[in-house]
Tab-separated table of C-alpha atoms and ligand atoms in Angstrom:
chain	number	residue	atom	x	y	z
A	204	MET	CA	-20.723	-38.124	-58.444
A	205	SER	CA	-19.248	-40.247	-61.188
A	206	ASP	CA	-15.748	-39.357	-59.965
A	207	TYR	CA	-16.328	-41.618	-57.000
A	208	GLN	CA	-15.570	-45.281	-57.089
A	209	TYR	CA	-17.901	-45.808	-54.142
A	210	GLN	CA	-21.299	-44.126	-53.722
A	211	ARG	CA	-22.670	-45.428	-50.443
A	212	VAL	CA	-20.165	-45.674	-47.651
A	213	LEU	CA	-20.134	-46.676	-44.040
A	214	LEU	CA	-17.621	-44.660	-42.062
A	215	LYS	CA	-16.371	-46.074	-38.777
A	216	LEU	CA	-15.135	-43.372	-36.418
A	217	SER	CA	-13.543	-44.468	-33.191
A	218	GLY	CA	-14.488	-42.610	-30.040
A	219	GLU	CA	-10.873	-41.483	-29.798
A	220	ALA	CA	-11.290	-39.604	-33.082
A	221	LEU	CA	-13.609	-37.202	-31.220
A	222	MET	CA	-11.391	-36.320	-28.314
A	223	GLY	CA	-8.722	-34.281	-30.103
A	224	GLU	CA	-5.697	-33.525	-27.942
A	225	GLY	CA	-7.501	-34.465	-24.739
A	226	ASP	CA	-7.405	-37.925	-23.229
A	227	TYR	CA	-11.121	-38.242	-22.525
A	228	GLY	CA	-14.490	-37.084	-23.843
A	229	ILE	CA	-15.560	-34.971	-26.780
A	230	ASP	CA	-13.811	-31.923	-28.211
A	231	PRO	CA	-16.429	-29.767	-30.002
A	232	ALA	CA	-13.732	-28.303	-32.266
A	233	VAL	CA	-13.021	-31.839	-33.493
A	234	THR	CA	-16.665	-32.765	-34.052
A	235	ASP	CA	-17.111	-29.473	-35.944
A	236	ARG	CA	-14.196	-30.250	-38.222
A	237	LEU	CA	-15.394	-33.797	-38.823
A	238	ALA	CA	-18.897	-32.551	-39.608
A	239	ARG	CA	-17.587	-29.994	-42.109
A	240	ASP	CA	-15.343	-32.558	-43.836
A	241	ILE	CA	-18.046	-35.207	-44.042
A	242	LYS	CA	-20.622	-32.648	-45.184
A	243	ALA	CA	-18.340	-31.752	-48.104
A	244	LEU	CA	-18.533	-35.381	-49.282
A	245	HIS	CA	-22.241	-35.532	-48.641
A	246	ASP	CA	-22.750	-32.362	-50.723
A	247	GLU	CA	-21.175	-34.179	-53.655
A	248	GLY	CA	-23.933	-36.767	-53.527
A	249	LEU	CA	-22.363	-39.557	-51.501
A	250	GLN	CA	-24.632	-41.497	-49.178
A	251	ILE	CA	-22.967	-41.687	-45.792
A	252	GLY	CA	-23.652	-43.874	-42.785
A	253	ILE	CA	-21.499	-43.522	-39.682
A	254	VAL	CA	-20.846	-45.918	-36.831
A	255	VAL	CA	-19.207	-44.156	-33.935
A	256	GLY	CA	-17.319	-45.873	-31.130
A	257	GLY	CA	-17.285	-45.011	-27.454
A	258	GLY	CA	-13.692	-45.584	-26.391
A	259	ASN	CA	-13.203	-41.883	-25.545
A	260	ILE	CA	-15.710	-42.393	-22.727
A	261	PHE	CA	-15.968	-46.048	-21.732
A	262	ARG	CA	-14.889	-49.470	-22.971
A	263	GLY	CA	-16.559	-52.586	-21.643
A	264	ILE	CA	-13.356	-54.548	-21.561
A	265	ALA	CA	-11.715	-51.955	-19.317
A	266	GLY	CA	-14.699	-52.058	-16.962
A	267	ALA	CA	-14.502	-55.851	-16.861
A	268	ALA	CA	-10.757	-55.699	-16.153
A	269	GLY	CA	-11.617	-53.531	-13.150
A	270	GLY	CA	-13.986	-56.211	-11.842
A	271	MET	CA	-17.311	-55.225	-13.424
A	272	ASP	CA	-19.628	-57.732	-14.986
A	273	ARG	CA	-18.606	-57.759	-18.670
A	274	ALA	CA	-22.078	-57.570	-20.176
A	275	GLN	CA	-23.062	-54.740	-17.846
A	276	ALA	CA	-19.852	-52.889	-18.713
A	277	ASP	CA	-20.529	-53.384	-22.417
A	278	TYR	CA	-23.964	-51.816	-22.085
A	279	ILE	CA	-22.298	-48.782	-20.526
A	280	GLY	CA	-19.923	-48.729	-23.518
A	281	MET	CA	-22.865	-48.829	-25.911
A	282	LEU	CA	-24.472	-45.902	-24.102
A	283	ALA	CA	-21.184	-43.999	-24.519
A	284	THR	CA	-21.502	-44.404	-28.285
A	285	VAL	CA	-24.946	-42.782	-28.106
A	286	MET	CA	-23.430	-39.719	-26.433
A	287	ASN	CA	-20.879	-39.479	-29.212
A	288	ALA	CA	-23.583	-39.922	-31.842
A	289	LEU	CA	-25.611	-37.067	-30.355
A	290	ALA	CA	-22.528	-34.828	-30.252
A	291	LEU	CA	-21.851	-35.575	-33.908
A	292	GLN	CA	-25.475	-34.963	-34.845
A	293	ASP	CA	-25.270	-31.602	-33.108
A	294	ALA	CA	-22.156	-30.756	-35.141
A	295	PHE	CA	-23.824	-31.798	-38.407
A	296	GLU	CA	-26.868	-29.709	-37.668
A	297	ARG	CA	-24.701	-26.681	-36.946
A	298	VAL	CA	-23.269	-26.947	-40.462
A	299	GLU	CA	-26.813	-27.398	-41.808
A	300	CYS	CA	-26.434	-31.001	-42.751
A	301	SER	CA	-29.443	-33.213	-42.198
A	302	CYS	CA	-28.537	-36.101	-39.939
A	303	ARG	CA	-30.408	-38.900	-38.179
A	304	VAL	CA	-29.270	-40.907	-35.188
A	305	MET	CA	-30.576	-44.469	-35.066
A	306	SER	CA	-29.841	-46.495	-31.975
A	307	ALA	CA	-29.654	-50.251	-31.585
A	308	ILE	CA	-30.882	-49.717	-28.011
A	309	GLN	CA	-34.181	-47.895	-27.994
A	310	MET	CA	-34.237	-44.476	-26.382
A	311	ASN	CA	-36.965	-42.712	-28.240
A	312	GLU	CA	-36.645	-39.420	-26.402
A	313	VAL	CA	-33.231	-38.752	-27.892
A	314	CYS	CA	-33.006	-40.693	-31.152
A	315	GLU	CA	-34.761	-43.077	-33.514
A	316	PRO	CA	-34.654	-46.825	-33.094
A	317	TYR	CA	-32.531	-48.642	-35.643
A	318	ILE	CA	-34.804	-50.018	-38.336
A	319	ARG	CA	-32.913	-51.163	-41.393
A	320	ARG	CA	-35.471	-50.212	-44.017
A	321	ARG	CA	-35.924	-46.802	-42.486
A	322	ALA	CA	-32.152	-46.280	-42.426
A	323	MET	CA	-31.980	-47.100	-46.143
A	324	HIS	CA	-34.782	-44.635	-46.791
A	325	HIS	CA	-32.981	-41.859	-44.893
A	326	LEU	CA	-29.806	-42.492	-46.870
A	327	GLU	CA	-31.668	-42.501	-50.192
A	328	LYS	CA	-33.270	-39.170	-49.467
A	329	GLY	CA	-29.937	-37.659	-48.527
A	330	ASP	CA	-29.693	-37.729	-44.742
A	331	ILE	CA	-26.507	-38.754	-43.020
A	332	VAL	CA	-27.320	-41.646	-40.692
A	333	ILE	CA	-25.360	-42.212	-37.493
A	334	PHE	CA	-25.755	-45.710	-36.116
A	335	ALA	CA	-25.484	-45.583	-32.342
A	336	ALA	CA	-25.255	-48.201	-29.573
A	337	GLY	CA	-23.132	-50.533	-31.678
A	338	SER	CA	-24.897	-53.755	-32.501
A	339	GLY	CA	-27.002	-53.581	-29.341
A	340	ASN	CA	-25.257	-56.704	-28.027
A	341	PRO	CA	-22.544	-57.044	-25.397
A	342	TYR	CA	-19.292	-58.835	-26.287
A	343	PHE	CA	-19.117	-56.979	-29.602
A	344	THR	CA	-17.259	-53.879	-30.660
A	345	THR	CA	-18.271	-50.969	-32.810
A	346	ASP	CA	-15.910	-52.305	-35.504
A	347	THR	CA	-18.138	-55.354	-35.754
A	348	ALA	CA	-21.228	-53.140	-35.639
A	349	ALA	CA	-19.731	-51.121	-38.510
A	350	ALA	CA	-19.144	-54.281	-40.558
A	351	LEU	CA	-22.687	-55.414	-39.814
A	352	ARG	CA	-24.321	-52.095	-40.712
A	353	ALA	CA	-22.171	-51.780	-43.849
A	354	CYS	CA	-23.493	-55.144	-45.033
A	355	GLU	CA	-27.057	-54.391	-43.985
A	356	ILE	CA	-27.274	-51.065	-45.815
A	357	ASP	CA	-25.519	-52.541	-48.829
A	358	ALA	CA	-22.645	-50.069	-48.608
A	359	ASP	CA	-20.005	-50.105	-51.332
A	360	CYS	CA	-17.252	-50.031	-48.747
A	361	LEU	CA	-16.449	-49.663	-45.098
A	362	ILE	CA	-13.992	-46.930	-44.193
A	363	LYS	CA	-12.155	-47.422	-40.953
A	364	ALA	CA	-10.845	-43.989	-40.024
A	365	THR	CA	-7.934	-44.195	-37.605
A	366	LYS	CA	-4.925	-42.148	-36.609
A	367	VAL	CA	-2.617	-44.411	-38.604
A	368	ASN	CA	-2.125	-44.177	-42.319
A	369	GLY	CA	-3.254	-47.729	-43.144
A	370	ILE	CA	-2.219	-51.247	-42.179
A	371	TYR	CA	1.435	-52.011	-41.480
A	372	ASP	CA	3.239	-55.316	-41.093
A	373	LYS	CA	4.183	-54.212	-37.564
A	374	ASP	CA	3.403	-51.296	-35.306
A	375	PRO	CA	4.756	-48.150	-37.063
A	376	ALA	CA	4.835	-46.332	-33.717
A	377	LYS	CA	7.386	-48.862	-32.439
A	378	PHE	CA	9.293	-49.958	-35.540
A	379	ASP	CA	10.951	-47.580	-38.020
A	380	ASP	CA	11.083	-50.289	-40.668
A	381	ALA	CA	7.343	-51.053	-40.543
A	382	VAL	CA	5.956	-51.405	-44.080
A	383	ARG	CA	2.485	-50.261	-45.098
A	384	PHE	CA	0.313	-52.431	-47.307
A	385	ASP	CA	-1.515	-50.680	-50.169
A	386	ARG	CA	-3.741	-53.698	-50.519
A	387	ILE	CA	-4.120	-56.865	-48.496
A	388	SER	CA	-6.575	-59.752	-48.284
A	389	TYR	CA	-8.890	-60.438	-45.351
A	390	HIS	CA	-7.233	-63.824	-45.040
A	391	GLU	CA	-3.791	-62.272	-44.650
A	392	VAL	CA	-5.057	-59.774	-42.077
A	393	LEU	CA	-6.532	-62.618	-40.027
A	394	LEU	CA	-3.564	-64.924	-40.527
A	395	ARG	CA	-1.001	-62.334	-39.482
A	396	GLY	CA	-3.205	-61.103	-36.644
A	397	LEU	CA	-2.882	-57.511	-37.906
A	398	GLN	CA	-4.612	-55.169	-35.501
A	399	VAL	CA	-6.801	-53.297	-37.915
A	400	MET	CA	-10.254	-54.306	-36.822
A	401	ASP	CA	-11.183	-57.117	-34.490
A	402	SER	CA	-11.314	-60.528	-36.100
A	403	THR	CA	-15.124	-60.774	-35.948
A	404	ALA	CA	-15.429	-57.571	-37.973
A	405	THR	CA	-12.823	-58.676	-40.495
A	406	ALA	CA	-14.430	-62.104	-40.891
A	407	LEU	CA	-17.860	-60.564	-41.430
A	408	CYS	CA	-16.456	-58.326	-44.162
A	409	GLN	CA	-14.674	-61.305	-45.684
A	410	ASP	CA	-17.820	-63.433	-45.760
A	411	ASN	CA	-19.730	-60.632	-47.441
A	412	ARG	CA	-16.918	-59.265	-49.600
A	413	MET	CA	-17.217	-55.846	-48.074
A	414	PRO	CA	-14.088	-53.837	-48.988
A	415	ILE	CA	-12.448	-52.123	-46.011
A	416	ILE	CA	-10.414	-48.962	-46.489
A	417	VAL	CA	-8.178	-48.124	-43.537
A	418	LEU	CA	-6.952	-44.541	-43.551
A	419	ASN	CA	-5.795	-41.657	-41.419
A	420	ILE	CA	-8.734	-39.382	-40.693
A	421	GLU	CA	-6.339	-36.487	-40.104
A	422	GLY	CA	-4.816	-36.637	-43.589
A	423	GLU	CA	-5.740	-33.919	-46.093
A	424	ASN	CA	-8.875	-35.013	-48.002
A	425	HIS	CA	-8.009	-38.624	-47.314
A	426	ILE	CA	-11.552	-39.941	-47.344
A	427	LYS	CA	-12.393	-38.110	-50.555
A	428	ARG	CA	-9.228	-39.267	-52.299
A	429	ALA	CA	-9.699	-42.863	-51.176
A	430	LEU	CA	-13.274	-42.863	-52.428
A	431	MET	CA	-12.028	-41.639	-55.789
A	432	GLY	CA	-9.848	-44.726	-55.983
A	433	GLU	CA	-6.510	-43.142	-55.017
A	434	ALA	CA	-4.121	-45.433	-53.123
A	435	ILE	CA	-4.668	-43.813	-49.736
A	436	GLY	CA	-4.128	-46.016	-46.715
A	437	THR	CA	-4.780	-49.722	-47.144
A	438	VAL	CA	-7.601	-51.519	-48.933
A	439	VAL	CA	-8.631	-54.910	-47.588
A	440	VAL	CA	-10.305	-57.063	-50.198
A	441	GLN	CA	-10.754	-60.656	-51.320
A	442	GLU	CA	-7.799	-61.794	-53.437
A	443	ASP	CA	-9.217	-64.502	-55.724
B	680	UDP	N1	-20.033	-52.280	-27.393
B	680	UDP	C1	-20.779	-53.435	-27.244
B	680	UDP	N2	-21.419	-53.959	-28.342
B	680	UDP	C2	-21.325	-53.402	-29.585
B	680	UDP	C3	-20.536	-52.239	-29.720
B	680	UDP	C4	-19.900	-51.695	-28.619
B	680	UDP	O1	-20.881	-53.992	-26.162
B	680	UDP	O2	-21.940	-53.917	-30.531
B	680	UDP	C5	-19.421	-51.663	-26.196
B	680	UDP	C6	-18.091	-52.286	-25.788
B	680	UDP	O3	-18.035	-52.280	-24.390
B	680	UDP	C7	-17.080	-51.309	-26.346
B	680	UDP	C8	-17.797	-49.987	-26.157
B	680	UDP	O4	-19.156	-50.293	-26.443
B	680	UDP	O5	-15.877	-51.321	-25.641
B	680	UDP	C9	-17.315	-48.867	-27.041
B	680	UDP	O6	-17.102	-49.332	-28.358
B	680	UDP	P1	-15.642	-49.529	-28.996
B	680	UDP	O7	-14.683	-50.013	-27.958
B	680	UDP	O8	-15.807	-50.364	-30.211
B	680	UDP	O9	-15.307	-48.027	-29.369
B	680	UDP	P2	-14.061	-47.412	-30.155
B	680	UDP	O10	-12.838	-48.227	-29.787
B	680	UDP	O11	-14.347	-47.541	-31.612
B	680	UDP	O12	-14.023	-45.998	-29.706
C-alpha cells in the first residue's frame, strides 16, 4: 500500500476502451482483461472508482449532427454508459471482485442511484464503484463527469486511460516529430487547446487541483506504475 503515491483513484475509461478490435459495442474479452488488471490494483488496497464513457455505443454530438435534438441524444449517450457499466460489473464479478454500479439517472432495477456519501462508504469498505450515466446532465461528457466524481469522492488523482501514451504537442498519429510531455500544467493544456480531456473537465480539475494522469491503458502495468510515481504518460498538475 505504501508503495503507492495515490491511494484513492478515479479511473476514466472511454467507451472505446471496451470495444477491442471491433468498431462498435463491447468485447467481453476486453472487459475481462480490464477487470483482471484493475482487480490486481484493488487487491493491493487501492480504492478505485471508475467512470465509463459510452462512445462505443452512442455519442450525443453524433446524434445531434444527424438532426436529433441534442439533449435527447445526450440522454441516449448517458444510457449507453449504463450498458458499459453493467458489462464491466459483470466482468468484475466473474473475477470475484466486489463492484457497485451507481447511476446518475435512477434505474433501480439494474443499479443503485448515485449518492455521494454511499459511494464513499462503498469505496472505504473495499468495493469498486462504477459511476454510470455521466453527470446525469446533457451537454456534458463523461470526462467532465470523471472530473466531477474525482473531486466529489476526494480522489488523489484522476487517471484518463486512453490509447495514446500521454499528451503530445501535436497528434502523434499524424506527426512523427510529436513530442510527449511528462508533465504539463492545466493552464498550458487549455492554452494550447491540447485534446486530452474537454476544457470543462480540465478546468474543473484545475479549480480543484485534481492531478490528471493520462496514460495508455494497453501498456504493461501502466496504471500500477503511474500510481507508484513512475513517469508513465503525462501528469497534468498546477505549476505554481
Ligand atoms: N453524456 C452526457 N452527459 C454526461 C456524460 C455523457 O450527456 O454527463 C452523453 C453524451 O452524449 C456523450 C455520451 O453520453 O457523448 C457518451 O459519453 P462520452 O462521449 O463522454 O463517452 P466516451 O467518449 O468517453 O466513450
